[in-house]
Coordinates of N, CA and C in Angstrom, one line a residue:
X85 N 9.4 -25.0 10.9 CA 8.5 -24.0 10.4 C 7.1 -24.1 11.0
X86 N 6.6 -25.4 11.1 CA 5.3 -25.6 11.7 C 5.2 -25.0 13.1
X87 N 6.3 -25.0 13.9 CA 6.3 -24.4 15.2 C 6.0 -22.9 15.1
X88 N 6.6 -22.3 14.1 CA 6.5 -20.8 13.9 C 5.0 -20.5 13.5
X89 N 4.4 -21.3 12.7 CA 3.0 -21.1 12.3 C 2.1 -21.2 13.5
X90 N 2.4 -22.2 14.3 CA 1.6 -22.4 15.5 C 1.7 -21.3 16.5
X91 N 2.9 -20.7 16.6 CA 3.1 -19.6 17.5 C 2.4 -18.4 17.0
X92 N 2.4 -18.2 15.6 CA 1.7 -17.1 15.1 C 0.2 -17.2 15.3
X93 N -0.3 -18.4 15.1 CA -1.8 -18.7 15.4 C -2.1 -18.4 16.8
X94 N -1.3 -18.8 17.7 CA -1.5 -18.5 19.1 C -1.6 -17.0 19.4
X95 N -0.7 -16.2 18.8 CA -0.7 -14.8 18.9 C -2.0 -14.2 18.4
X96 N -2.4 -14.7 17.2 CA -3.6 -14.1 16.6 C -4.9 -14.5 17.3
X97 N -4.9 -15.7 17.9 CA -6.1 -16.1 18.7 C -6.2 -15.3 19.9
X98 N -5.1 -14.9 20.5 CA -5.1 -14.1 21.7 C -5.2 -12.6 21.5
X99 N -5.1 -12.2 20.3 CA -5.1 -10.8 20.0 C -6.5 -10.2 20.0
X100 N -6.6 -9.0 20.5 CA -7.9 -8.3 20.4 C -7.9 -7.3 19.2
X101 N -6.7 -7.0 18.7 CA -6.6 -6.0 17.6 C -5.3 -6.3 16.9
X102 N -5.4 -7.0 15.7 CA -4.3 -7.2 14.9 C -4.3 -6.3 13.7
X103 N -3.1 -5.7 13.4 CA -3.0 -4.8 12.3 C -1.8 -5.4 11.4
X104 N -2.0 -5.4 10.1 CA -1.0 -5.8 9.1 C -0.4 -4.6 8.5
X105 N 1.0 -4.6 8.4 CA 1.7 -3.6 7.7 C 2.3 -4.3 6.4
X106 N 1.9 -3.7 5.2 CA 2.4 -4.4 4.0 C 3.2 -3.4 3.1
X107 N 4.0 -3.9 2.3 CA 4.8 -3.1 1.4 C 4.9 -3.7 0.0
X108 N 5.9 -3.3 -0.7 CA 6.0 -3.6 -2.1 C 6.2 -5.1 -2.4
X109 N 6.7 -5.8 -1.4 CA 7.0 -7.3 -1.5 C 5.8 -8.1 -1.9
X110 N 4.6 -7.7 -1.4 CA 3.4 -8.5 -1.7 C 2.9 -8.2 -3.1
X111 N 3.3 -7.1 -3.7 CA 2.9 -6.8 -5.1 C 4.0 -6.9 -6.1
X112 N 5.2 -6.7 -5.7 CA 6.4 -6.7 -6.6 C 6.6 -8.1 -7.1
X113 N 6.5 -9.1 -6.3 CA 6.8 -10.5 -6.8 C 5.6 -10.9 -7.6
X114 N 4.5 -10.2 -7.5 CA 3.3 -10.6 -8.3 C 3.2 -9.9 -9.6
X115 N 4.1 -8.9 -9.8 CA 4.2 -8.3 -11.2 C 4.2 -6.8 -11.2
X116 N 3.9 -6.1 -10.0 CA 4.0 -4.7 -10.0 C 5.4 -4.3 -10.0
X117 N 5.8 -3.3 -10.9 CA 7.2 -2.9 -11.0 C 7.5 -1.9 -9.8
X118 N 8.7 -1.9 -9.4 CA 9.2 -0.9 -8.5 C 9.2 0.4 -9.3
X119 N 8.6 1.5 -8.8 CA 8.4 2.7 -9.6 C 9.7 3.2 -10.2
X120 N 10.8 3.3 -9.4 CA 12.0 3.9 -9.9 C 12.6 3.0 -11.0
X121 N 12.3 1.7 -11.0 CA 12.7 0.9 -12.1 C 12.0 1.3 -13.4
X122 N 10.7 1.7 -13.3 CA 9.9 2.0 -14.4 C 10.3 3.3 -15.1
X123 N 10.6 4.3 -14.2 CA 10.9 5.7 -14.8 C 12.3 6.1 -14.6
X124 N 13.1 5.4 -13.8 CA 14.5 5.8 -13.6 C 14.6 6.9 -12.5
X125 N 15.6 6.8 -11.7 CA 15.7 7.8 -10.6 C 15.8 9.2 -11.1
X126 N 16.5 9.5 -12.1 CA 16.6 10.9 -12.6 C 15.3 11.4 -13.2
X127 N 14.5 10.5 -13.7 CA 13.3 11.0 -14.4 C 12.1 11.1 -13.4
X128 N 12.2 10.5 -12.2 CA 11.0 10.5 -11.3 C 10.6 11.9 -11.0
X129 N 11.5 12.8 -10.6 CA 11.1 14.2 -10.2 C 10.5 15.0 -11.4
X130 N 10.9 14.7 -12.6 CA 10.4 15.4 -13.7 C 9.0 14.9 -14.1
X131 N 8.8 13.6 -14.1 CA 7.6 13.0 -14.5 C 6.4 13.2 -13.5
X132 N 6.8 13.2 -12.2 CA 5.8 13.4 -11.2 C 5.6 14.9 -10.9
X133 N 5.3 15.7 -11.9 CA 5.1 17.1 -11.7 C 3.9 17.5 -12.5
X134 N 3.1 18.5 -12.1 CA 1.9 19.0 -12.8 C 2.3 19.5 -14.2
X135 N 3.4 20.1 -14.3 CA 3.8 20.7 -15.6 C 4.1 19.6 -16.6
X136 N 4.7 18.5 -16.2 CA 4.9 17.4 -17.1 C 3.6 16.7 -17.5
X137 N 2.8 16.5 -16.5 CA 1.5 15.8 -16.8 C 0.6 16.7 -17.7
X138 N 0.6 18.0 -17.5 CA -0.2 18.9 -18.3 C 0.2 18.8 -19.8
X139 N 1.5 18.6 -20.0 CA 2.0 18.6 -21.4 C 1.9 17.1 -22.0
X140 N 2.1 16.2 -21.1 CA 2.2 14.8 -21.5 C 1.3 13.8 -20.7
X141 N 0.0 14.1 -20.7 CA -0.9 13.2 -19.9 C -0.9 11.7 -20.3
X142 N -0.8 11.5 -21.6 CA -0.8 10.1 -22.0 C 0.5 9.4 -21.7
X143 N 1.6 10.1 -21.8 CA 2.9 9.5 -21.4 C 2.9 9.1 -19.9
X144 N 2.4 10.0 -19.1 CA 2.3 9.8 -17.7 C 1.4 8.5 -17.4
X145 N 0.3 8.5 -18.2 CA -0.6 7.3 -18.0 C 0.1 6.0 -18.4
X146 N 0.9 6.0 -19.4 CA 1.6 4.8 -19.9 C 2.6 4.4 -18.8
X147 N 3.3 5.3 -18.1 CA 4.2 5.0 -17.0 C 3.4 4.3 -15.9
X148 N 2.3 4.9 -15.5 CA 1.4 4.3 -14.5 C 0.9 2.9 -14.9
X149 N 0.5 2.8 -16.2 CA 0.0 1.5 -16.7 C 1.1 0.4 -16.6
X150 N 2.3 0.7 -17.0 CA 3.3 -0.3 -17.0 C 3.8 -0.6 -15.6
X151 N 3.8 0.4 -14.7 CA 4.3 0.1 -13.3 C 3.2 -0.5 -12.5
X152 N 1.9 -0.1 -12.6 CA 0.9 -0.5 -11.7 C -0.4 -1.1 -12.3
X153 N -0.9 -0.3 -13.3 CA -2.3 -0.5 -13.6 C -2.6 -1.8 -14.3
X154 N -1.6 -2.3 -15.1 CA -1.9 -3.6 -15.7 C -2.1 -4.7 -14.7
X155 N -1.3 -4.7 -13.6 CA -1.5 -5.6 -12.5 C -2.8 -5.4 -11.8
X156 N -3.0 -4.1 -11.5 CA -4.2 -3.7 -10.7 C -5.5 -4.2 -11.4
X157 N -5.6 -3.9 -12.7 CA -6.9 -4.1 -13.4 C -6.9 -5.4 -14.2
X158 N -5.8 -5.9 -14.6 CA -5.8 -7.1 -15.4 C -5.6 -8.4 -14.5
X159 N -4.5 -8.4 -13.8 CA -4.2 -9.6 -12.9 C -5.0 -9.6 -11.7
X160 N -5.2 -8.4 -11.1 CA -6.0 -8.3 -9.9 C -5.2 -8.7 -8.6
X161 N -5.8 -8.8 -7.5 CA -5.1 -9.0 -6.2 C -4.4 -10.4 -6.2
X162 N -3.3 -10.4 -5.5 CA -2.6 -11.6 -5.3 C -3.2 -12.5 -4.2
X163 N -2.8 -13.7 -4.0 CA -3.3 -14.5 -2.9 C -3.2 -13.8 -1.5
X164 N -2.1 -13.1 -1.3 CA -1.9 -12.5 0.0 C -2.9 -11.4 0.2
X165 N -3.2 -10.6 -0.8 CA -4.2 -9.5 -0.7 C -5.6 -10.2 -0.3
X166 N -5.9 -11.3 -1.0 CA -7.2 -11.9 -0.7 C -7.2 -12.6 0.7
X167 N -6.1 -13.1 1.1 CA -6.0 -13.8 2.4 C -6.2 -12.7 3.5
X168 N -5.6 -11.6 3.4 CA -5.7 -10.5 4.4 C -7.2 -10.0 4.4
X169 N -7.8 -9.9 3.3 CA -9.2 -9.5 3.2 C -10.1 -10.6 3.9
X170 N -9.8 -11.8 3.7 CA -10.5 -12.9 4.4 C -10.3 -12.9 5.9
X171 N -9.1 -12.6 6.3 CA -8.8 -12.5 7.8 C -9.7 -11.3 8.4
X172 N -9.7 -10.2 7.7 CA -10.5 -9.1 8.1 C -12.0 -9.5 8.2
X173 N -12.5 -10.2 7.2 CA -13.9 -10.6 7.1 C -14.2 -11.5 8.3
X174 N -13.3 -12.3 8.7 CA -13.5 -13.3 9.8 C -13.3 -12.6 11.2
X175 N -12.9 -11.3 11.2 CA -12.7 -10.6 12.4 C -11.3 -10.9 13.1
X176 N -10.4 -11.4 12.3 CA -9.1 -11.7 12.8 C -8.1 -10.6 12.5
X177 N -8.5 -9.7 11.7 CA -7.6 -8.6 11.3 C -8.4 -7.3 11.4
X178 N -7.9 -6.3 12.1 CA -8.6 -5.1 12.3 C -8.4 -4.2 11.0
X179 N -7.2 -4.1 10.5 CA -6.9 -3.2 9.4 C -5.5 -3.4 8.8
X180 N -5.3 -2.6 7.8 CA -4.0 -2.7 7.1 C -3.4 -1.3 6.9
X181 N -2.1 -1.2 7.2 CA -1.3 0.0 6.9 C -0.4 -0.4 5.7
X182 N -0.5 0.3 4.6 CA 0.3 -0.1 3.5 C 1.0 1.1 2.8
X183 N 2.2 0.9 2.3 CA 2.9 1.9 1.5 C 2.6 1.7 0.0
X184 N 1.8 0.7 -0.3 CA 1.5 0.5 -1.7 C 0.4 1.4 -2.3
X185 N 0.6 1.7 -3.6 CA -0.3 2.6 -4.3 C -1.3 1.9 -5.1
X186 N -1.2 0.6 -5.3 CA -1.9 -0.1 -6.3 C -3.4 -0.4 -6.1
X187 N -3.9 -0.1 -4.9 CA -5.3 -0.4 -4.6 C -5.7 -1.8 -4.5
X188 N -4.8 -2.7 -4.5 CA -5.1 -4.1 -4.6 C -5.7 -4.6 -3.3
X189 N -5.4 -4.0 -2.1 CA -6.1 -4.4 -0.9 C -7.6 -4.1 -1.0
X190 N -7.9 -3.0 -1.5 CA -9.3 -2.6 -1.6 C -10.0 -3.5 -2.6
X191 N -9.4 -3.7 -3.7 CA -10.0 -4.6 -4.8 C -10.2 -6.0 -4.2
X192 N -9.3 -6.4 -3.4 CA -9.5 -7.8 -2.8 C -10.6 -7.9 -1.8
X193 N -11.0 -6.7 -1.3 CA -12.2 -6.7 -0.3 C -11.9 -6.2 1.0
X194 N -10.6 -5.8 1.3 CA -10.3 -5.2 2.6 C -11.0 -3.8 2.7
X195 N -11.6 -3.6 3.9 CA -12.3 -2.4 4.2 C -11.6 -1.3 4.9
X196 N -10.7 -1.7 5.8 CA -10.0 -0.7 6.7 C -8.5 -0.7 6.2
X197 N -8.3 0.2 5.3 CA -6.9 0.3 4.7 C -6.4 1.7 4.7
X198 N -5.2 1.9 5.3 CA -4.6 3.2 5.3 C -3.4 3.2 4.3
X199 N -3.5 4.0 3.2 CA -2.4 4.0 2.2 C -1.6 5.3 2.5
X200 N -0.5 5.2 3.3 CA 0.1 6.4 3.7 C 1.0 7.1 2.7
X201 N 1.2 6.5 1.5 CA 1.8 7.2 0.4 C 0.8 7.7 -0.6
X202 N -0.4 7.5 -0.4 CA -1.5 7.8 -1.3 C -1.7 6.6 -2.2
X203 N -2.7 6.8 -3.2 CA -3.0 5.7 -4.1 C -3.8 6.2 -5.2
X204 N -4.2 5.4 -6.1 CA -5.0 5.7 -7.2 C -6.5 6.0 -6.8
X205 N -6.8 5.8 -5.5 CA -8.1 6.1 -5.0 C -8.4 7.6 -4.8
X206 N -7.3 8.3 -4.7 CA -7.4 9.8 -4.3 C -6.6 10.6 -5.4
X207 N -7.4 11.3 -6.2 CA -6.8 12.0 -7.3 C -7.1 13.5 -7.3
X208 N -6.3 14.3 -7.9 CA -6.5 15.7 -7.9 C -6.3 16.3 -9.4
X209 N -7.2 17.2 -9.7 CA -7.0 17.9 -11.0 C -5.9 18.8 -11.0
X210 N -5.0 18.8 -11.9 CA -3.8 19.6 -11.9 C -4.1 21.1 -12.2
X211 N -5.3 21.4 -12.7 CA -5.6 22.8 -13.0 C -6.6 23.4 -11.9
X212 N -7.7 22.8 -11.7 CA -8.7 23.4 -10.8 C -8.6 22.8 -9.3
X213 N -7.9 21.7 -9.1 CA -7.7 21.2 -7.8 C -8.9 20.3 -7.3
X214 N -9.8 20.0 -8.2 CA -11.0 19.2 -7.8 C -10.5 17.8 -7.5
X215 N -11.0 17.2 -6.4 CA -10.5 15.8 -6.0 C -11.5 14.8 -6.6
X216 N -10.9 13.7 -6.9 CA -11.7 12.5 -7.5 C -11.3 11.3 -6.7
X217 N -12.3 10.7 -5.9 CA -12.0 9.6 -5.1 C -12.5 8.3 -5.7
X218 N -11.8 7.9 -6.8 CA -12.3 6.7 -7.5 C -11.1 6.2 -8.4
X219 N -10.6 5.0 -8.0 CA -9.5 4.4 -8.7 C -9.9 3.9 -10.1
X220 N -11.2 3.8 -10.4 CA -11.7 3.3 -11.7 C -11.4 4.3 -12.8
X221 N -11.1 5.5 -12.4 CA -10.8 6.5 -13.5 C -9.6 6.1 -14.2
X222 N -8.7 5.3 -13.6 CA -7.5 4.8 -14.2 C -7.7 3.5 -15.1
X223 N -9.0 3.1 -15.2 CA -9.3 1.9 -15.9 C -10.1 2.1 -17.1
X224 N -9.7 3.2 -17.9 CA -10.5 3.6 -19.1 C -9.6 3.5 -20.3
X225 N -8.4 3.1 -20.2 CA -7.5 2.9 -21.3 C -6.8 4.2 -21.8
X226 N -7.0 5.3 -21.0 CA -6.3 6.6 -21.3 C -6.2 7.4 -20.1
X227 N -5.5 8.5 -20.2 CA -5.3 9.4 -19.0 C -6.6 9.9 -18.5
X228 N -6.9 9.8 -17.2 CA -8.1 10.3 -16.7 C -8.2 11.9 -16.7
X229 N -9.4 12.4 -16.9 CA -9.6 13.8 -16.9 C -10.6 14.3 -15.9
X230 N -10.4 15.5 -15.5 CA -11.3 16.1 -14.5 C -12.7 16.3 -15.1
X231 N -13.8 15.9 -14.5 CA -15.1 16.1 -15.0 C -15.5 17.6 -15.0
X232 N -14.9 18.4 -14.1 CA -15.3 19.8 -14.0 C -14.6 20.6 -15.1
X233 N -13.3 20.5 -15.4 CA -12.6 21.4 -16.3 C -11.9 20.6 -17.4
X234 N -11.8 19.3 -17.4 CA -11.2 18.6 -18.5 C -9.7 18.4 -18.4
X235 N -9.0 19.0 -17.4 CA -7.6 18.9 -17.2 C -7.2 17.5 -16.7
X236 N -6.0 17.0 -16.9 CA -5.6 15.7 -16.4 C -5.6 15.6 -14.9
X237 N -5.8 14.4 -14.4 CA -5.8 14.1 -13.0 C -4.4 13.4 -12.7
X238 N -4.0 13.6 -11.4 CA -2.9 12.9 -10.9 C -3.3 12.3 -9.5
X239 N -2.7 11.2 -9.1 CA -2.9 10.7 -7.7 C -2.3 11.8 -6.8
X240 N -3.1 12.2 -5.8 CA -2.7 13.3 -4.9 C -1.3 13.0 -4.3
X241 N -1.1 11.8 -3.9 CA 0.2 11.5 -3.2 C 1.4 11.7 -4.1
X242 N 1.2 11.7 -5.4 CA 2.3 11.8 -6.4 C 2.7 13.3 -6.7
X243 N 1.7 14.1 -6.5 CA 1.9 15.5 -7.1 C 2.4 16.5 -6.0
X244 N 3.7 16.7 -6.0 CA 4.3 17.6 -5.1 C 4.0 19.1 -5.3
X245 N 3.3 19.4 -6.4 CA 3.0 20.8 -6.8 C 1.9 21.4 -6.0
X246 N 1.1 20.6 -5.2 CA 0.0 21.0 -4.6 C 0.1 21.0 -3.0
X247 N -0.4 22.0 -2.4 CA -0.4 22.0 -0.9 C -1.2 20.8 -0.3
X248 N -2.2 20.3 -1.1 CA -3.0 19.2 -0.6 C -2.1 18.0 -0.4
X249 N -1.0 17.8 -1.2 CA -0.2 16.6 -1.1 C 0.4 16.5 0.3
X250 N 1.0 17.5 0.8 CA 1.5 17.5 2.2 C 0.5 17.2 3.2
X251 N -0.7 17.8 3.0 CA -1.8 17.7 4.0 C -2.3 16.2 4.0
X252 N -2.5 15.7 2.7 CA -2.9 14.3 2.6 C -1.9 13.3 3.2
X253 N -0.7 13.6 2.9 CA 0.4 12.7 3.5 C 0.4 12.7 5.0
X254 N 0.3 13.9 5.6 CA 0.3 14.0 7.0 C -0.9 13.3 7.7
X255 N -2.1 13.5 7.0 CA -3.3 12.9 7.6 C -3.3 11.4 7.4
X256 N -2.7 10.9 6.3 CA -2.6 9.4 6.1 C -1.7 8.8 7.1
X257 N -0.6 9.5 7.4 CA 0.4 8.9 8.4 C -0.2 9.0 9.8
X258 N -1.0 10.0 10.1 CA -1.6 10.1 11.4 C -2.6 8.9 11.6
X259 N -3.3 8.6 10.5 CA -4.3 7.4 10.6 C -3.5 6.1 10.8
X260 N -2.3 6.0 10.0 CA -1.5 4.8 10.2 C -1.0 4.7 11.6
X261 N -0.5 5.8 12.2 CA 0.0 5.7 13.5 C -1.1 5.4 14.5
X262 N -2.3 6.0 14.3 CA -3.4 5.7 15.2 C -3.8 4.3 15.2
X263 N -3.8 3.7 14.0 CA -4.1 2.3 13.9 C -3.1 1.4 14.6
X264 N -1.8 1.7 14.4 CA -0.8 0.9 15.0 C -0.8 1.1 16.6
X265 N -1.1 2.3 17.0 CA -1.1 2.6 18.5 C -2.2 1.7 19.2
X266 N -3.2 1.3 18.5 CA -4.3 0.6 19.2 C -4.1 -0.9 19.0
X267 N -3.1 -1.4 18.3 CA -2.9 -2.8 18.1 C -2.1 -3.5 19.2
X268 N -2.5 -4.8 19.4 CA -1.7 -5.6 20.4 C -0.9 -6.6 19.6
X269 N -1.1 -6.7 18.3 CA -0.3 -7.6 17.4 C -0.1 -6.9 16.0
X270 N 1.1 -6.8 15.6 CA 1.4 -6.2 14.3 C 2.1 -7.2 13.4
X271 N 1.5 -7.5 12.2 CA 2.1 -8.4 11.3 C 2.8 -7.6 10.2
X272 N 4.1 -7.7 10.0 CA 4.8 -7.0 9.0 C 5.0 -8.0 7.8
X273 N 4.5 -7.6 6.7 CA 4.5 -8.5 5.5 C 5.0 -7.9 4.3
X274 N 6.1 -8.3 3.8 CA 6.6 -7.9 2.5 C 7.1 -6.4 2.4
X275 N 7.6 -5.9 3.5 CA 8.1 -4.6 3.5 C 9.5 -4.5 4.3
X276 N 10.3 -3.6 3.8 CA 11.6 -3.4 4.5 C 11.5 -2.3 5.5
X277 N 10.4 -1.6 5.6 CA 10.2 -0.6 6.6 C 10.2 0.8 6.1
X278 N 9.8 1.1 4.9 CA 9.8 2.4 4.4 C 9.0 3.3 5.3
X279 N 9.6 4.4 5.9 CA 8.9 5.4 6.7 C 8.3 4.7 8.0
X280 N 8.8 3.5 8.3 CA 8.2 2.8 9.5 C 8.4 3.5 10.8
X281 N 9.4 4.3 10.9 CA 9.7 5.0 12.2 C 8.6 6.0 12.5
X282 N 7.8 6.4 11.5 CA 6.7 7.4 11.7 C 5.5 6.8 12.3
X283 N 5.3 5.5 12.1 CA 4.1 4.8 12.7 C 4.4 3.8 13.7
X284 N 5.5 3.1 13.6 CA 5.9 2.1 14.6 C 6.3 2.7 15.9
X285 N 6.7 4.0 15.9 CA 7.0 4.7 17.2 C 5.8 4.8 18.1
X286 N 4.6 4.6 17.5 CA 3.4 4.7 18.3 C 2.9 3.3 18.8
X287 N 3.7 2.3 18.5 CA 3.3 0.9 19.0 C 3.5 0.9 20.5
X288 N 2.5 0.3 21.2 CA 2.5 0.3 22.6 C 3.4 -0.8 23.2
X289 N 3.9 -0.5 24.4 CA 4.8 -1.5 25.1 C 3.9 -2.8 25.3
X290 N 4.5 -3.9 24.9 CA 3.9 -5.2 25.1 C 3.2 -5.7 23.8
X291 N 3.1 -4.8 22.8 CA 2.5 -5.2 21.5 C 3.5 -6.1 20.8
X292 N 3.1 -7.2 20.3 CA 3.9 -8.2 19.6 C 4.0 -7.8 18.2
X293 N 5.2 -8.0 17.6 CA 5.5 -7.8 16.2 C 6.0 -9.1 15.6
X294 N 5.3 -9.5 14.5 CA 5.7 -10.7 13.8 C 6.0 -10.3 12.3
X295 N 7.2 -10.7 11.9 CA 7.6 -10.4 10.5 C 7.5 -11.7 9.7
X296 N 6.8 -11.5 8.5 CA 6.7 -12.6 7.6 C 7.3 -12.2 6.3
X297 N 8.5 -12.7 6.0 CA 9.3 -12.2 4.9 C 10.4 -13.2 4.6
X298 N 10.6 -13.6 3.3 CA 11.6 -14.6 3.0 C 13.0 -14.2 3.3
X299 N 13.3 -12.9 3.3 CA 14.6 -12.4 3.5 C 14.6 -11.4 4.7
X300 N 15.8 -11.1 5.2 CA 16.0 -10.3 6.4 C 15.7 -8.8 6.1
X301 N 15.3 -8.1 7.1 CA 15.0 -6.7 7.0 C 15.4 -6.0 8.3
X302 N 15.2 -4.8 8.4 CA 15.5 -4.1 9.7 C 14.6 -4.5 10.8
X303 N 13.5 -5.2 10.5 CA 12.6 -5.7 11.6 C 13.2 -6.9 12.3
X304 N 14.2 -7.5 11.8 CA 14.7 -8.8 12.4 C 15.0 -8.6 13.9
X305 N 15.6 -7.5 14.2 CA 16.1 -7.3 15.6 C 15.0 -6.9 16.6
X306 N 13.8 -6.5 16.1 CA 12.8 -6.1 17.0 C 11.6 -7.0 17.0
X307 N 11.5 -7.9 16.0 CA 10.4 -8.8 15.9 C 10.4 -9.9 17.0
X308 N 9.2 -10.1 17.5 CA 9.0 -11.2 18.5 C 9.1 -12.6 17.8
X309 N 8.8 -12.6 16.5 CA 8.8 -13.8 15.7 C 9.1 -13.4 14.3
X310 N 10.1 -14.1 13.7 CA 10.5 -13.9 12.3 C 10.1 -15.2 11.6
X311 N 9.3 -15.1 10.6 CA 8.9 -16.3 9.8 C 9.5 -16.1 8.4
X312 N 10.5 -16.9 8.0 CA 11.2 -16.8 6.7 C 10.4 -17.7 5.7
X313 N 9.4 -17.2 5.2 CA 8.6 -18.0 4.3 C 7.7 -17.0 3.5
X314 N 7.1 -17.6 2.4 CA 6.2 -16.8 1.5 C 5.0 -16.5 2.3
X315 N 4.5 -15.3 2.3 CA 3.3 -14.9 3.1 C 2.1 -15.7 2.7
X316 N 2.0 -16.0 1.4 CA 0.8 -16.8 1.0 C 0.7 -18.1 1.7
X317 N 1.9 -18.8 1.8 CA 1.9 -20.1 2.5 C 1.6 -20.0 4.0
X318 N 2.1 -18.9 4.6 CA 1.9 -18.7 6.0 C 0.4 -18.4 6.3
X319 N -0.1 -17.5 5.5 CA -1.5 -17.1 5.8 C -2.5 -18.3 5.4
X320 N -2.1 -19.1 4.4 CA -3.0 -20.2 4.1 C -3.0 -21.2 5.3
X321 N -1.9 -21.4 5.9 CA -1.9 -22.2 7.1 C -2.7 -21.7 8.2
X322 N -2.6 -20.4 8.4 CA -3.4 -19.7 9.5 C -4.9 -19.8 9.2
X323 N -5.3 -19.6 8.0 CA -6.7 -19.6 7.6 C -7.2 -21.0 7.6

């Protein structure tokens, strides 16, 4: 294992632009629930709709609280979130592409984060469409409301009832692909590759890909280096 750590350090020392790709693995093991486990597959489509939230804003808030918000605001970032922020602070990491909604990268101190599924940082009023770019509205102990009209807010990426959702998703994925296209080293951490074909297709020839994951994923066959270990241990060794 030490040989793999040394190889990763060599890659990072030689890299001009390293990008990390993260997924549910770095938050799930830390306490964030998988969303479909919290609401059930059959309930997801019903709950994530403006009509449901308009009638049941506090119930929607409770689902978000149980799935994400208790970890986001009570436990806070995991060691991996903090280590990635530290790597960025030291100039060793350019940015992060994440499928996670929980804002833990931002809370940990990372500055250059693309959340291609949306997050609690970008919210929309279900009545007037006013946008609210502040995850702290979810840290008040109740469902957040629009300051303009008083209607409930939803994370933009969750609400399929608005045309803004498709536009936000497309713009976020474009940013993710642009970040990956400029990287010469990509670190895949705690993800099985949800929607990865949409951004990894922009990875340049010669860019190295390193996967840090205790278990196998679809990245096994394309990674230049697979490290089967906890990401916190690996990043601690690098730092």
